Short mmCIF file of C-alpha atoms in Angstrom, two decimals:
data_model
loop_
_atom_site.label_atom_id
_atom_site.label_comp_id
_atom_site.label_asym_id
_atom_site.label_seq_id
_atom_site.Cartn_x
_atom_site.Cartn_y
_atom_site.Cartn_z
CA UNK A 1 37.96 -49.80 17.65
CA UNK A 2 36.27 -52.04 15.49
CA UNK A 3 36.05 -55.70 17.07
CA UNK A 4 38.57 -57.51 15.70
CA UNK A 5 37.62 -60.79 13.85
CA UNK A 6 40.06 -63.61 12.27
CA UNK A 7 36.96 -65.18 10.44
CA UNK A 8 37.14 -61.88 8.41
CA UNK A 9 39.92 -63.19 6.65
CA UNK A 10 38.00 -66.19 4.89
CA UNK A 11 35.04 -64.09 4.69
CA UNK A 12 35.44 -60.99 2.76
CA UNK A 13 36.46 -61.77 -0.65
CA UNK A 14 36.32 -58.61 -2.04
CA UNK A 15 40.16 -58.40 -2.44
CA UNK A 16 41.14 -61.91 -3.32
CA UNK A 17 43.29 -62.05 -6.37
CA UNK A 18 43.25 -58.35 -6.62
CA UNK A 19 45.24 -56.12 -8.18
CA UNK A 20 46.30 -52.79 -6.05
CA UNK A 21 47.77 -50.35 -8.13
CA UNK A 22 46.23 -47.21 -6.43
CA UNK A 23 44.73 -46.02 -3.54
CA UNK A 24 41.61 -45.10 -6.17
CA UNK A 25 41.42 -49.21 -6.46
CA UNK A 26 39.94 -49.21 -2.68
CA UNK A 27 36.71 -49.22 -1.05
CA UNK A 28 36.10 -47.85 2.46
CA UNK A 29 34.92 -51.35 2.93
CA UNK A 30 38.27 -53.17 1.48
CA UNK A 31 40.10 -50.24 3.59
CA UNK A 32 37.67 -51.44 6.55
CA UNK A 33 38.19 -54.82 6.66
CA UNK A 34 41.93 -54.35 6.26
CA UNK A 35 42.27 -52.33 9.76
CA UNK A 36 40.13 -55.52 11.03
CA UNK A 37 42.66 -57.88 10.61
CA UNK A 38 45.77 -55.74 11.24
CA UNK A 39 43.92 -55.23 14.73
CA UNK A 40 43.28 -59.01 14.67
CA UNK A 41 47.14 -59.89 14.03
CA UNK A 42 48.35 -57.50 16.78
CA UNK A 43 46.07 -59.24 19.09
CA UNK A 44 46.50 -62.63 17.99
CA UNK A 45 49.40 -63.01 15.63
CA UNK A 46 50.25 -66.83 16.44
CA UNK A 47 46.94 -67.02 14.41
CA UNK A 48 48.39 -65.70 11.25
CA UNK A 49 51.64 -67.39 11.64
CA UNK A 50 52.22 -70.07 8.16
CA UNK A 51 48.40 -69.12 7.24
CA UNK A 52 49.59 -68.70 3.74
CA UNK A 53 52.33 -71.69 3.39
CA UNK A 54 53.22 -72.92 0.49
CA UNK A 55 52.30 -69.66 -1.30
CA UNK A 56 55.19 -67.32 -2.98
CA UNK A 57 55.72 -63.66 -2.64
CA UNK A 58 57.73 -62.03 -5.63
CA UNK A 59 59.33 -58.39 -4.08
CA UNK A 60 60.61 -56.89 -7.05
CA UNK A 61 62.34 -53.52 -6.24
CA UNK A 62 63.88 -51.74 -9.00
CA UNK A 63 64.32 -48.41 -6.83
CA UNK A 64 66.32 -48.82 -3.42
CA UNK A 65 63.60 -49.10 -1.05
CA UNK A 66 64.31 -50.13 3.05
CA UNK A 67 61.01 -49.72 5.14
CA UNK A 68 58.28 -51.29 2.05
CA UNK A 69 60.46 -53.80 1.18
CA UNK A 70 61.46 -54.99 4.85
CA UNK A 71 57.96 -54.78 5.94
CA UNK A 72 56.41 -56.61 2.74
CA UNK A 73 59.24 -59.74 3.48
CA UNK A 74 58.30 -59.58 7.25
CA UNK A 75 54.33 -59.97 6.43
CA UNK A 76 55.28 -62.33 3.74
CA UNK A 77 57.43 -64.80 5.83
CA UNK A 78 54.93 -64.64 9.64
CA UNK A 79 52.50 -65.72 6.74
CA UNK A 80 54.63 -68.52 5.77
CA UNK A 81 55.28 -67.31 2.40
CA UNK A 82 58.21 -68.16 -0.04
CA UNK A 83 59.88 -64.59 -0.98
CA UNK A 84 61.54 -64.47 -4.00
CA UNK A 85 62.84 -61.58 -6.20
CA UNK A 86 65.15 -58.65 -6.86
CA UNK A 87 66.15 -56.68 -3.84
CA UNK A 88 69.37 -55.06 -5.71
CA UNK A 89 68.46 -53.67 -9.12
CA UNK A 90 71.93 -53.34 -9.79
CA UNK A 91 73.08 -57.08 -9.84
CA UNK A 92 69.55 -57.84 -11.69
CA UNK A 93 69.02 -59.22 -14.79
CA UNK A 94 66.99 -55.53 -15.12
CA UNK A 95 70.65 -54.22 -14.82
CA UNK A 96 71.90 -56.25 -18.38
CA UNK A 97 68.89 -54.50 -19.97
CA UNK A 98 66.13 -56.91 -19.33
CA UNK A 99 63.04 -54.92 -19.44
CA UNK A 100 59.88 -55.18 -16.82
CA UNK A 101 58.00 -57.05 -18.85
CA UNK A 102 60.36 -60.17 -19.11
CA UNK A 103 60.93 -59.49 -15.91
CA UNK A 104 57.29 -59.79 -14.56
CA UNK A 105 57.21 -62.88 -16.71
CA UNK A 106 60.07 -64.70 -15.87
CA UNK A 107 58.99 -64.22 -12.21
CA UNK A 108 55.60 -65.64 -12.80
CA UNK A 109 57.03 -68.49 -14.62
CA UNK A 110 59.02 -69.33 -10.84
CA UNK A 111 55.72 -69.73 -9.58
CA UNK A 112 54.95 -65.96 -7.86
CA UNK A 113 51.41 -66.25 -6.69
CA UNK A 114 51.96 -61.95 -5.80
CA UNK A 115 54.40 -59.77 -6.97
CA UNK A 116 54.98 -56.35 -5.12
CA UNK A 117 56.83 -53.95 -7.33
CA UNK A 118 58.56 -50.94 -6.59
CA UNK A 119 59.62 -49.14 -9.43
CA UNK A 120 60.81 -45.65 -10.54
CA UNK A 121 58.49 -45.38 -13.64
CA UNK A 122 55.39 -43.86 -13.08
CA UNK A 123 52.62 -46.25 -13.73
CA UNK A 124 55.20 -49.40 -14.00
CA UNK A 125 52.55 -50.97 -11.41
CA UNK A 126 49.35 -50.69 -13.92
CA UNK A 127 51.71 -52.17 -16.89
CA UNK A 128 53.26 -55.10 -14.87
CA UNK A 129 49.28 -55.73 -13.52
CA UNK A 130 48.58 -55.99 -17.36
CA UNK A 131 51.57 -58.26 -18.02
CA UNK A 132 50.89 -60.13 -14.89
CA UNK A 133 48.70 -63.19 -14.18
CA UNK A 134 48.73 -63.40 -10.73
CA UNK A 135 47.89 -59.92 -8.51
CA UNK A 136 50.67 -56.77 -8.45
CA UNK A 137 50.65 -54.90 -5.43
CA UNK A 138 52.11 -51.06 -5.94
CA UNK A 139 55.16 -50.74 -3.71
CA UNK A 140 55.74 -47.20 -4.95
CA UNK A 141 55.88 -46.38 -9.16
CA UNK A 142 57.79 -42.62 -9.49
CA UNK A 143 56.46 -39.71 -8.08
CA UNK A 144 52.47 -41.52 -8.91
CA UNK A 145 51.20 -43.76 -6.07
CA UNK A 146 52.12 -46.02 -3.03
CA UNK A 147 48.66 -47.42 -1.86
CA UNK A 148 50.39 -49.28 0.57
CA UNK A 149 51.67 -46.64 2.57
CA UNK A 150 48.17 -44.58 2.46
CA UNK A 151 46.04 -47.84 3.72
CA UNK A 152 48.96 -47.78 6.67
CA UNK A 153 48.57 -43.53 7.23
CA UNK A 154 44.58 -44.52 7.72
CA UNK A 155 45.36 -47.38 9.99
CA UNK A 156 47.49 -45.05 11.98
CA UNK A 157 44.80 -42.15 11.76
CA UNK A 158 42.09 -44.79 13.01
CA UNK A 159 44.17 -46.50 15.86
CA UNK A 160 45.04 -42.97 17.25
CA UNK A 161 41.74 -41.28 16.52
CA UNK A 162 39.23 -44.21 16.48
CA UNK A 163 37.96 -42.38 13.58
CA UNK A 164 38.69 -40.84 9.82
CA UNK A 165 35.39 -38.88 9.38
CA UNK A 166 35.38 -35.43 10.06
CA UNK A 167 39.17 -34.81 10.49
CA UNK A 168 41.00 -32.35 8.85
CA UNK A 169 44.36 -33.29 7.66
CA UNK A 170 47.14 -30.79 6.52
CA UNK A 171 49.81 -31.88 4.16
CA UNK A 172 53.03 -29.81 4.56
CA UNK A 173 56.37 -30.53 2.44
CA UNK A 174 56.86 -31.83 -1.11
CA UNK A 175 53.11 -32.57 -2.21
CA UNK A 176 54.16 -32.64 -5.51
CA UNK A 177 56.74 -35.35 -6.02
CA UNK A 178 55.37 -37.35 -3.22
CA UNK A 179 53.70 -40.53 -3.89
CA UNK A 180 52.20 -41.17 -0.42
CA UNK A 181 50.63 -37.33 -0.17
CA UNK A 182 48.90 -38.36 -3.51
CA UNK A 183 47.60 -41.95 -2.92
CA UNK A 184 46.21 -40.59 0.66
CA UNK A 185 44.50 -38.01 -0.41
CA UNK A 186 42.64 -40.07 -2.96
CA UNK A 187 42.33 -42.29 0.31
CA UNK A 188 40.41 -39.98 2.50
CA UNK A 189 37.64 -38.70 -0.20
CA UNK A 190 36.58 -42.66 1.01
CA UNK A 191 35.88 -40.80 4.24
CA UNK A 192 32.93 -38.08 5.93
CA UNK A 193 33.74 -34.23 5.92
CA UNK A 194 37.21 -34.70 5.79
CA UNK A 195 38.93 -31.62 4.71
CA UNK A 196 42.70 -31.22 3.61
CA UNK A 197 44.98 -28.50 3.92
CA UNK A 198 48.00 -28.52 1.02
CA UNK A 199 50.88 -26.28 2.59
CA UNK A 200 53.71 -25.86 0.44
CA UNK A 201 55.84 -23.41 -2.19
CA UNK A 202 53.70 -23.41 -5.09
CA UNK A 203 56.80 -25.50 -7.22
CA UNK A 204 55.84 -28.04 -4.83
CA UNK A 205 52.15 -28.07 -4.66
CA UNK A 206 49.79 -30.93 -4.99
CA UNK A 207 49.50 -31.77 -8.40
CA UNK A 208 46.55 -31.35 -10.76
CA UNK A 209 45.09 -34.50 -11.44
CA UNK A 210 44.99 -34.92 -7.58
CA UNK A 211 42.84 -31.94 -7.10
CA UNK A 212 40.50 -32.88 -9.72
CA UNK A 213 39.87 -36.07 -8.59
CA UNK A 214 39.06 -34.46 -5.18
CA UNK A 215 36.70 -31.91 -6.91
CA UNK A 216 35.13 -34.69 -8.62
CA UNK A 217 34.43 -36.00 -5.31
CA UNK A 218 32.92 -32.75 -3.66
CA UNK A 219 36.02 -32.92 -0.94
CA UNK A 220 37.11 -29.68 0.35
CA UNK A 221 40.49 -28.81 0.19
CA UNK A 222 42.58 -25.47 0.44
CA UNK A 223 45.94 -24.17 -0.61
CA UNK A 224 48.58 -22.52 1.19
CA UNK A 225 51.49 -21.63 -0.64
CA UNK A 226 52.71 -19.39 1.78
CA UNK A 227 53.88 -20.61 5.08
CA UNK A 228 53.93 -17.60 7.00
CA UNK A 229 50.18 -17.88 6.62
CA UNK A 230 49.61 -21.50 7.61
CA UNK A 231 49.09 -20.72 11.34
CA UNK A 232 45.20 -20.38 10.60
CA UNK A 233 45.39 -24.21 9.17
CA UNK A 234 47.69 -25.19 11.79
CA UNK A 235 45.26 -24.37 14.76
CA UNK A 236 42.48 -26.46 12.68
CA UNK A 237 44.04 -29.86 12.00
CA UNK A 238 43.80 -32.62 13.32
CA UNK A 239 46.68 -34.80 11.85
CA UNK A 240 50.14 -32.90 9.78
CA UNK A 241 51.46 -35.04 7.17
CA UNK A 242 55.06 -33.89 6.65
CA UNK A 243 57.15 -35.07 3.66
CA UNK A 244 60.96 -34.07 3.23
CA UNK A 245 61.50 -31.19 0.82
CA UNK A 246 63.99 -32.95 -1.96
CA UNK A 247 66.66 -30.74 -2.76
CA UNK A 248 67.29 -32.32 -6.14
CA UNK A 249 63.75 -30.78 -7.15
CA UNK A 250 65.22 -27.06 -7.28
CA UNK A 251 66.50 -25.96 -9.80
CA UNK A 252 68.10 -22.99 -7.89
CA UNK A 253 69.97 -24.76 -4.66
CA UNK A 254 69.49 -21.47 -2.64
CA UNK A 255 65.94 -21.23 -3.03
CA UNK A 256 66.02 -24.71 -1.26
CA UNK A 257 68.35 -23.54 1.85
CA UNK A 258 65.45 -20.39 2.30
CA UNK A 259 62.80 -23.13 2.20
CA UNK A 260 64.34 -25.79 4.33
CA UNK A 261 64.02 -24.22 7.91
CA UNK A 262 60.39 -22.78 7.35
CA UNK A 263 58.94 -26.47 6.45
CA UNK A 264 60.72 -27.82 9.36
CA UNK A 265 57.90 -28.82 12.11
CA UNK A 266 59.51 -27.85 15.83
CA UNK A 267 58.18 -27.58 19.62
CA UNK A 268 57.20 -23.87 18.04
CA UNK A 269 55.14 -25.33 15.47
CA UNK A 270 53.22 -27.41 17.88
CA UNK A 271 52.20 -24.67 20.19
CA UNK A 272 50.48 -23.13 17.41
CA UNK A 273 48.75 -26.25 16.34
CA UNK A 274 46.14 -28.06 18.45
CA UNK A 275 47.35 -29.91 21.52
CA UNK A 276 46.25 -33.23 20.09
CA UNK A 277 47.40 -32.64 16.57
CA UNK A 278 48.94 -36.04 15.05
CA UNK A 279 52.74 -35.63 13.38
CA UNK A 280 52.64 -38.47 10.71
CA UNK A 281 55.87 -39.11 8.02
CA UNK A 282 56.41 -41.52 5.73
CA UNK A 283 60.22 -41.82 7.02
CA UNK A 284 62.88 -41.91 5.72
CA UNK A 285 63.11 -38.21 7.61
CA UNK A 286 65.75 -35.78 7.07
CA UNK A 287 65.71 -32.61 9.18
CA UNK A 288 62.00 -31.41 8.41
CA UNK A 289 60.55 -33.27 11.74
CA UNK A 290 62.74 -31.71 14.64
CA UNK A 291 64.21 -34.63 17.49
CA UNK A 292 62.64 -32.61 19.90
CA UNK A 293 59.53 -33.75 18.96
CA UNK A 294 59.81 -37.63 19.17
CA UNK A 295 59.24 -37.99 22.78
CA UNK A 296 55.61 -35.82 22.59
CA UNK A 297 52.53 -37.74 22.41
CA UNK A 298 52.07 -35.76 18.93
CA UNK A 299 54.58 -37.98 17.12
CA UNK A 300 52.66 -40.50 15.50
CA UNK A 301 55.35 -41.18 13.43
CA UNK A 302 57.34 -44.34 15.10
CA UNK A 303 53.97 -46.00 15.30
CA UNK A 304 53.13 -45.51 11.94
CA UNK A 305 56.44 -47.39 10.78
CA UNK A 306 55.43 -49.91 12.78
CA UNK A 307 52.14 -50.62 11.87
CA UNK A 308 53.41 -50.89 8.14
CA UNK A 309 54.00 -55.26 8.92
CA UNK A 310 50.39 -55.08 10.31
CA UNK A 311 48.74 -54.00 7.33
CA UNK A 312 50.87 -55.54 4.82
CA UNK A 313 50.14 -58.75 7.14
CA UNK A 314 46.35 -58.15 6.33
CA UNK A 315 46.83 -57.17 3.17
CA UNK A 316 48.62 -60.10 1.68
CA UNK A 317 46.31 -62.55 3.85
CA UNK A 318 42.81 -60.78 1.98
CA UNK A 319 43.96 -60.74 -1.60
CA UNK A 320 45.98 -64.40 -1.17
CA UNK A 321 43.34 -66.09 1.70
CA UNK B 1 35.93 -14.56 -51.33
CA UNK B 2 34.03 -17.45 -50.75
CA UNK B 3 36.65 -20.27 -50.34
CA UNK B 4 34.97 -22.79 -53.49
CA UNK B 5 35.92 -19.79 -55.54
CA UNK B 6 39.73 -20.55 -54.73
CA UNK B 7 39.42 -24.44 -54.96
CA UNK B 8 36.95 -26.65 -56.81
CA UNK B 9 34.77 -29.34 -55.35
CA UNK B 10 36.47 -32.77 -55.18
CA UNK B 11 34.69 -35.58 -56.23
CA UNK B 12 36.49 -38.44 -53.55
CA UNK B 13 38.19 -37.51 -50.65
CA UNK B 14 37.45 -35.58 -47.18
CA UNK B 15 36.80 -32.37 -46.43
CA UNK B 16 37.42 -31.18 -42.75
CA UNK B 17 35.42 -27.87 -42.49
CA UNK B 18 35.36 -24.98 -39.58
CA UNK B 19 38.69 -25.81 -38.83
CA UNK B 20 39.81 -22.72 -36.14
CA UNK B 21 41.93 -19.80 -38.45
CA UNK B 22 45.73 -20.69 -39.14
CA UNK B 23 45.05 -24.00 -36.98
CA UNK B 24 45.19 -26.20 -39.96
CA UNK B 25 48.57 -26.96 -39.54
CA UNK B 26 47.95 -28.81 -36.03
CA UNK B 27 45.11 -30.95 -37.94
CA UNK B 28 47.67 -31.72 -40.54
CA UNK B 29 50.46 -32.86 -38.04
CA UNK B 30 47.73 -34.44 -35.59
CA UNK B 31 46.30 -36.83 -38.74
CA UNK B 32 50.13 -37.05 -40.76
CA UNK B 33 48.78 -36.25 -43.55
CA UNK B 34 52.57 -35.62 -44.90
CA UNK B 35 53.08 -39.34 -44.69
CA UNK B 36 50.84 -40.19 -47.45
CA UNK B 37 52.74 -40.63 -50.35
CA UNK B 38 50.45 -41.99 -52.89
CA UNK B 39 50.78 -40.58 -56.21
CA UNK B 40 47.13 -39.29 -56.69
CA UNK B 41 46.56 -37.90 -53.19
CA UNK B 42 46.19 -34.30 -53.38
CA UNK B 43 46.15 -32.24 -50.05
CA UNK B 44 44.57 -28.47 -50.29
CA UNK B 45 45.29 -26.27 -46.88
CA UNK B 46 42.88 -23.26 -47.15
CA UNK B 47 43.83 -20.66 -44.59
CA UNK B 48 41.86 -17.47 -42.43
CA UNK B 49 38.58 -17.57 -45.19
CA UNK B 50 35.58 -16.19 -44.45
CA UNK B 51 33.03 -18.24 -42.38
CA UNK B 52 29.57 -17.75 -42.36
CA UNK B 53 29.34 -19.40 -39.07
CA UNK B 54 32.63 -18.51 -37.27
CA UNK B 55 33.86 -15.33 -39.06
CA UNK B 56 36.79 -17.24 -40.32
CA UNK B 57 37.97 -20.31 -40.94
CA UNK B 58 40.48 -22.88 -42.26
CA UNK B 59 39.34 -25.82 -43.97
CA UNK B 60 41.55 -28.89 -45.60
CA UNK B 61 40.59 -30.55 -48.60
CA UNK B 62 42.01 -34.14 -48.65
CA UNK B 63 41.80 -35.79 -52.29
CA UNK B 64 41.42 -39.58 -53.01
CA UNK B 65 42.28 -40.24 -49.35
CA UNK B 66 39.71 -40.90 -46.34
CA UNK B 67 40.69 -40.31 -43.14
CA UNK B 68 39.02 -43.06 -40.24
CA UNK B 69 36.13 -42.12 -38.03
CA UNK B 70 38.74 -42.43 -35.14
CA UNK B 71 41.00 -40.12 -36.46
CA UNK B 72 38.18 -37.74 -36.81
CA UNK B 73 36.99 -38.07 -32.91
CA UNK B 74 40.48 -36.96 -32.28
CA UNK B 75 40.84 -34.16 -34.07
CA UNK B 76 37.16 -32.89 -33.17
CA UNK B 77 38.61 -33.07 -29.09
CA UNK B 78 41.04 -30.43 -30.04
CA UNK B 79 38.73 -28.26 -31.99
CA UNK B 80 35.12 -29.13 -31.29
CA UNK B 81 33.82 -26.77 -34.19
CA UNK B 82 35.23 -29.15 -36.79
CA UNK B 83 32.96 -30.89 -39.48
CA UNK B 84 34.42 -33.62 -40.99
CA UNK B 85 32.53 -34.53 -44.82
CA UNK B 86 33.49 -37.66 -46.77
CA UNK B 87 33.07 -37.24 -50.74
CA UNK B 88 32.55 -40.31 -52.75
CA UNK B 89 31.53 -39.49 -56.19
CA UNK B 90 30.23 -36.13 -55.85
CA UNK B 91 27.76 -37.53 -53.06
CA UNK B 92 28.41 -36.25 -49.55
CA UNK B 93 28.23 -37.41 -46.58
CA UNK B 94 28.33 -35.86 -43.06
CA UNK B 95 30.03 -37.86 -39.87
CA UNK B 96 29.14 -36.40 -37.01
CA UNK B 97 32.31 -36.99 -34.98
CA UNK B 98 31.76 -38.75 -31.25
CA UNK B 99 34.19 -38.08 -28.46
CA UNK B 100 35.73 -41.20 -27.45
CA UNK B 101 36.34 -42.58 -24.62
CA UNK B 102 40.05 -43.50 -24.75
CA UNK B 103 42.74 -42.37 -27.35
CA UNK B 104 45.50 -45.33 -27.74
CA UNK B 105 48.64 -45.22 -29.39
CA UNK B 106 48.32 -41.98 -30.62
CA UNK B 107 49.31 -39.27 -28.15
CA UNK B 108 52.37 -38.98 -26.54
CA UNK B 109 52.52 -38.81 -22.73
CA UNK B 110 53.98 -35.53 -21.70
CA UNK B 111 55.76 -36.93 -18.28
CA UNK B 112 59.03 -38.00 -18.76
CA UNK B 113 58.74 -40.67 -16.15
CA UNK B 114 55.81 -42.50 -17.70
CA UNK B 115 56.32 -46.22 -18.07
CA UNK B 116 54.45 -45.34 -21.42
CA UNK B 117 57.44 -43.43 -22.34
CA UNK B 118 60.15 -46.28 -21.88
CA UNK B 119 61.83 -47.20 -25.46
CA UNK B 120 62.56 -50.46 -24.35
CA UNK B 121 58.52 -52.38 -22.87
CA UNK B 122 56.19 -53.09 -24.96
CA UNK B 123 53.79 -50.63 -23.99
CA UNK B 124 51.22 -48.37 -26.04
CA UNK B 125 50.62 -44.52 -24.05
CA UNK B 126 46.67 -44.97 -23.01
CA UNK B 127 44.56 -42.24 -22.36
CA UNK B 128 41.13 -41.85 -21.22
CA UNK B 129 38.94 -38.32 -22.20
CA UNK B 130 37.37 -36.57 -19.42
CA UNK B 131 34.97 -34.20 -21.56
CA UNK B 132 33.89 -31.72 -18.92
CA UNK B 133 37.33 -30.70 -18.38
CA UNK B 134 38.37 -30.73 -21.70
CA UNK B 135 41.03 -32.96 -21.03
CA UNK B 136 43.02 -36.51 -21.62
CA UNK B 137 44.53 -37.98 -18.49
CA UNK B 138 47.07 -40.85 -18.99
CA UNK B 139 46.20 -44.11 -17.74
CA UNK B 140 49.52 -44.76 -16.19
CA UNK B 141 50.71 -42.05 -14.53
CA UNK B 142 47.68 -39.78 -14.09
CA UNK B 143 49.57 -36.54 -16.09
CA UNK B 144 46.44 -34.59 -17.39
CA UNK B 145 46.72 -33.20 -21.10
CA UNK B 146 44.23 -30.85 -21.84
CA UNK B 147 42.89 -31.02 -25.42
CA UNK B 148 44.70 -27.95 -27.27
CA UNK B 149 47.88 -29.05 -26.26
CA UNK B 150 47.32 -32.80 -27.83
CA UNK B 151 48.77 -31.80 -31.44
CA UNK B 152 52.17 -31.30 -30.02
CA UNK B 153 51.96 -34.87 -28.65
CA UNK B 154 51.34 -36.94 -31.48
CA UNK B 155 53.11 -39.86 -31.84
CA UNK B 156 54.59 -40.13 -35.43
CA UNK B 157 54.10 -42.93 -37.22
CA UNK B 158 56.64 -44.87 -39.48
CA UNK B 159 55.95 -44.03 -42.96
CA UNK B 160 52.77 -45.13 -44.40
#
């Protein structure tokens, strides 16, 4: 564990008044000094308490969202922050046609000093940063990025494993449509000899501009499209990512019902897998992590959720400090 | 058949040269050349002639109109073999088209999703041009468009 320092928060400046519209936007040392003080506000959080009063949060959510937005007002208001802003797009201004860019300006005009947006649009986040005057935080845009939730899959990665270098994460699920499989994976090429493992159908694998940017970057990854031979992987890795498999994605529903039980991680999966291996989700989770599994010391997952008001504390205390 | 036995020389205009056979159309639709509607603008399409250099050829001869350098760097990232030649009185002269480093406004973001897409923000499509990959990515939502697919994309313009 690193040693956990409040003074950190006054003195690394590299994130005030920045904009973070994609994991790509981070450096290991902006990811570095974020774990710092999320380990700093477990141990002390009576120090962060009002740090940041008199400042206002904007959370603008456009797409139903429970977990971000929660965890954003929770950081927001230990910090002492106003939060204003649109939690129901569907009694919104947004909802009489407004569009995001009178939106993002009308919100500014109340005096937002940060605006976290969650929007269905991909790339909404990089267009309200452009409209914006004061720093936009990515709560999510489409099927593109959610930063947020990759700097909180590291966190949980380096508080269980005390390291990111060397590991060797698999992805299983929905790589294509998911925003968090993206924004980590652009995450970890800020790390040593990580290698990733992409397990899914191949309507559902990662998506090219993912992989480039990974070539680009000289990490290794491979591509499984067929689970029956993923038990090689599975013995390898060190952390499985899971993501629900959305059955609005295909096009044939019964192709979906085949899929469903074979991306489902169970006691049988794990005995294949490594003893140690870390069981991460994003959550919401639908059937594709089996109950049976919460009460091993595999499921990272509960933790992870938790976390999320630890980093978002940090987060909002080094770009507003 | 040499192709200035079909059409004389021009004595203003542009002439876009080693243009891949039956591929002018794509250069037409990617520079909307069919909005012009002055009365002395002449365009010539010459189709599949022979090319001393490529075999074969199409080539577009664009009279009393010049198309911008920008619009040439565009149409050069779909077909890199293009010469673009800009006649003014008789004298020519040779732009050797650069590849740029973003294309804005032009192109059309393929994702349906894409903020750049919405009818109702303010909002120009963006995207940057990774060379070695022969590609355009959007600046928004990351979709990657790679170069010979760009001429179905264009973004028409109201009339000119």
């Amino acid at each position: 564990m690193l040693e956990p320092r409040y003074g950190e928060i006054l003195q690394y400046n590299n994130l005030r008044g920045k904009d973070i519209i994609s994991a790509r936007d981070l450096s290991r040392e902006d990811l570095e000094a974020i774990f710092r003080v999320a380990d700093s506000y477990e141990e002390n959080p009576s120090t962060y308490r009002d740090l940041l009063k008199g400042k206002t949060v904007a959370l603008i959510f456009v797409e139903p969202s429970t977990r971000t937005y929660h965890s954003f007002e929770k950081a927001s208001r230990i910090l002492g922050c106003e939060v204003i802003g649109i939690r129901d797009p569907s009694i919104s201004s947004m909802a009489k046609g407004e569009n995001l860019y009178d939106t993002i300006k009308m919100i500014e005009s109340y005096g937002a000093d940060l605006i976290v947006l969650r929007h269905p649009s991909r790339g909404a986040a990089l267009y309200a940063a452009e409209i914006s005057r004061v720093p936009v935080i990515n709560g999510g845009d489409g099927s593109r990025e959610h930063p947020t939730q990759a700097i909180l899959d590291l966190y949980t990665i380096y508080r269980k494993r005390g390291s990111i270098d060397g590991l060797r994460i698999g992805f299983l699920g929905d790589l294509r449509f998911s925003r968090t499989v993206s924004s980590l994976s652009y995450a970890l090429t800020l790390f040593r000899d990580v290698e990733i493992y992409y397990i899914a159908p191949p309507m559902l694998q990662i998506r090219r501009e993912v992989e480039v940017y990974l070539e680009l970057r000289g990490v290794k990854y491979t591509k499984i499209t067929d689970i029956g031979s993923a038990a090689n992987a599975l013995r390898n890795i060190d952390v499985l990512y899971v993501t629900r498999l959305q059955k609005e994605r295909f096009p044939d529903p019964g192709e979906y019902e085949k899929l469903r039980g074979a991306y489902t991680v169970t006691p049988e999966i794990l005995r294949i897998a490594r003893s140690d291996v870390g069981i991460m989700h994003p959550l919401p989770r639908v059937d594709e992590l089996s109950p049976e599994l919460d009460g091993t010391p595999n499921a990272w997952y509960f933790d992870q959720a938790r976390w999320g008001v630890n980093v978002r504390v940090a987060l909002i205390s080094l770009i507003l400090g | 058949m040499e192709e200035h036995l079909l059409v004389r020389k021009i004595d203003m205009g542009t002439v876009i040269d080693h243009i891949p056979p039956w591929k002018a159309e794509n250069v037409l639709r990617l520079l909307e050349l069919d909005k012009i509607k002055r009365s002395e603008y002449s365009l010539i399409v010459l189709h599949n002639v022979p090319s001393r250099k490529y075999g074969r050829k199409d080539m577009i001869k664009i009279y009393r109109h010049h198309i911008s350098h920008d619009e040439a760097d565009i149409i050069c990232l779909v077909y890199p073999t293009i010469t673009v030649n800009y006649i003014r009185d008789w004298r020519v002269e040779k732009y050797k088209p650069k590849i740029p480093e973003k294309i804005v406004g032009r192109i059309r973001c393929p994702e349906p999703t894409c903020i750049s897409n919405s009818p109702r923000e303010p909002i120009k499509s963006r995207f940057r041009v990774i060379g070695e990959l022969r590609a355009i990515q959007c600046e928004y939502c990351d979709t990657m468009v790679e170069f010979e697919r760009m001429a179905d994309l264009v973004i028409r313009r109201e009339g000119s």
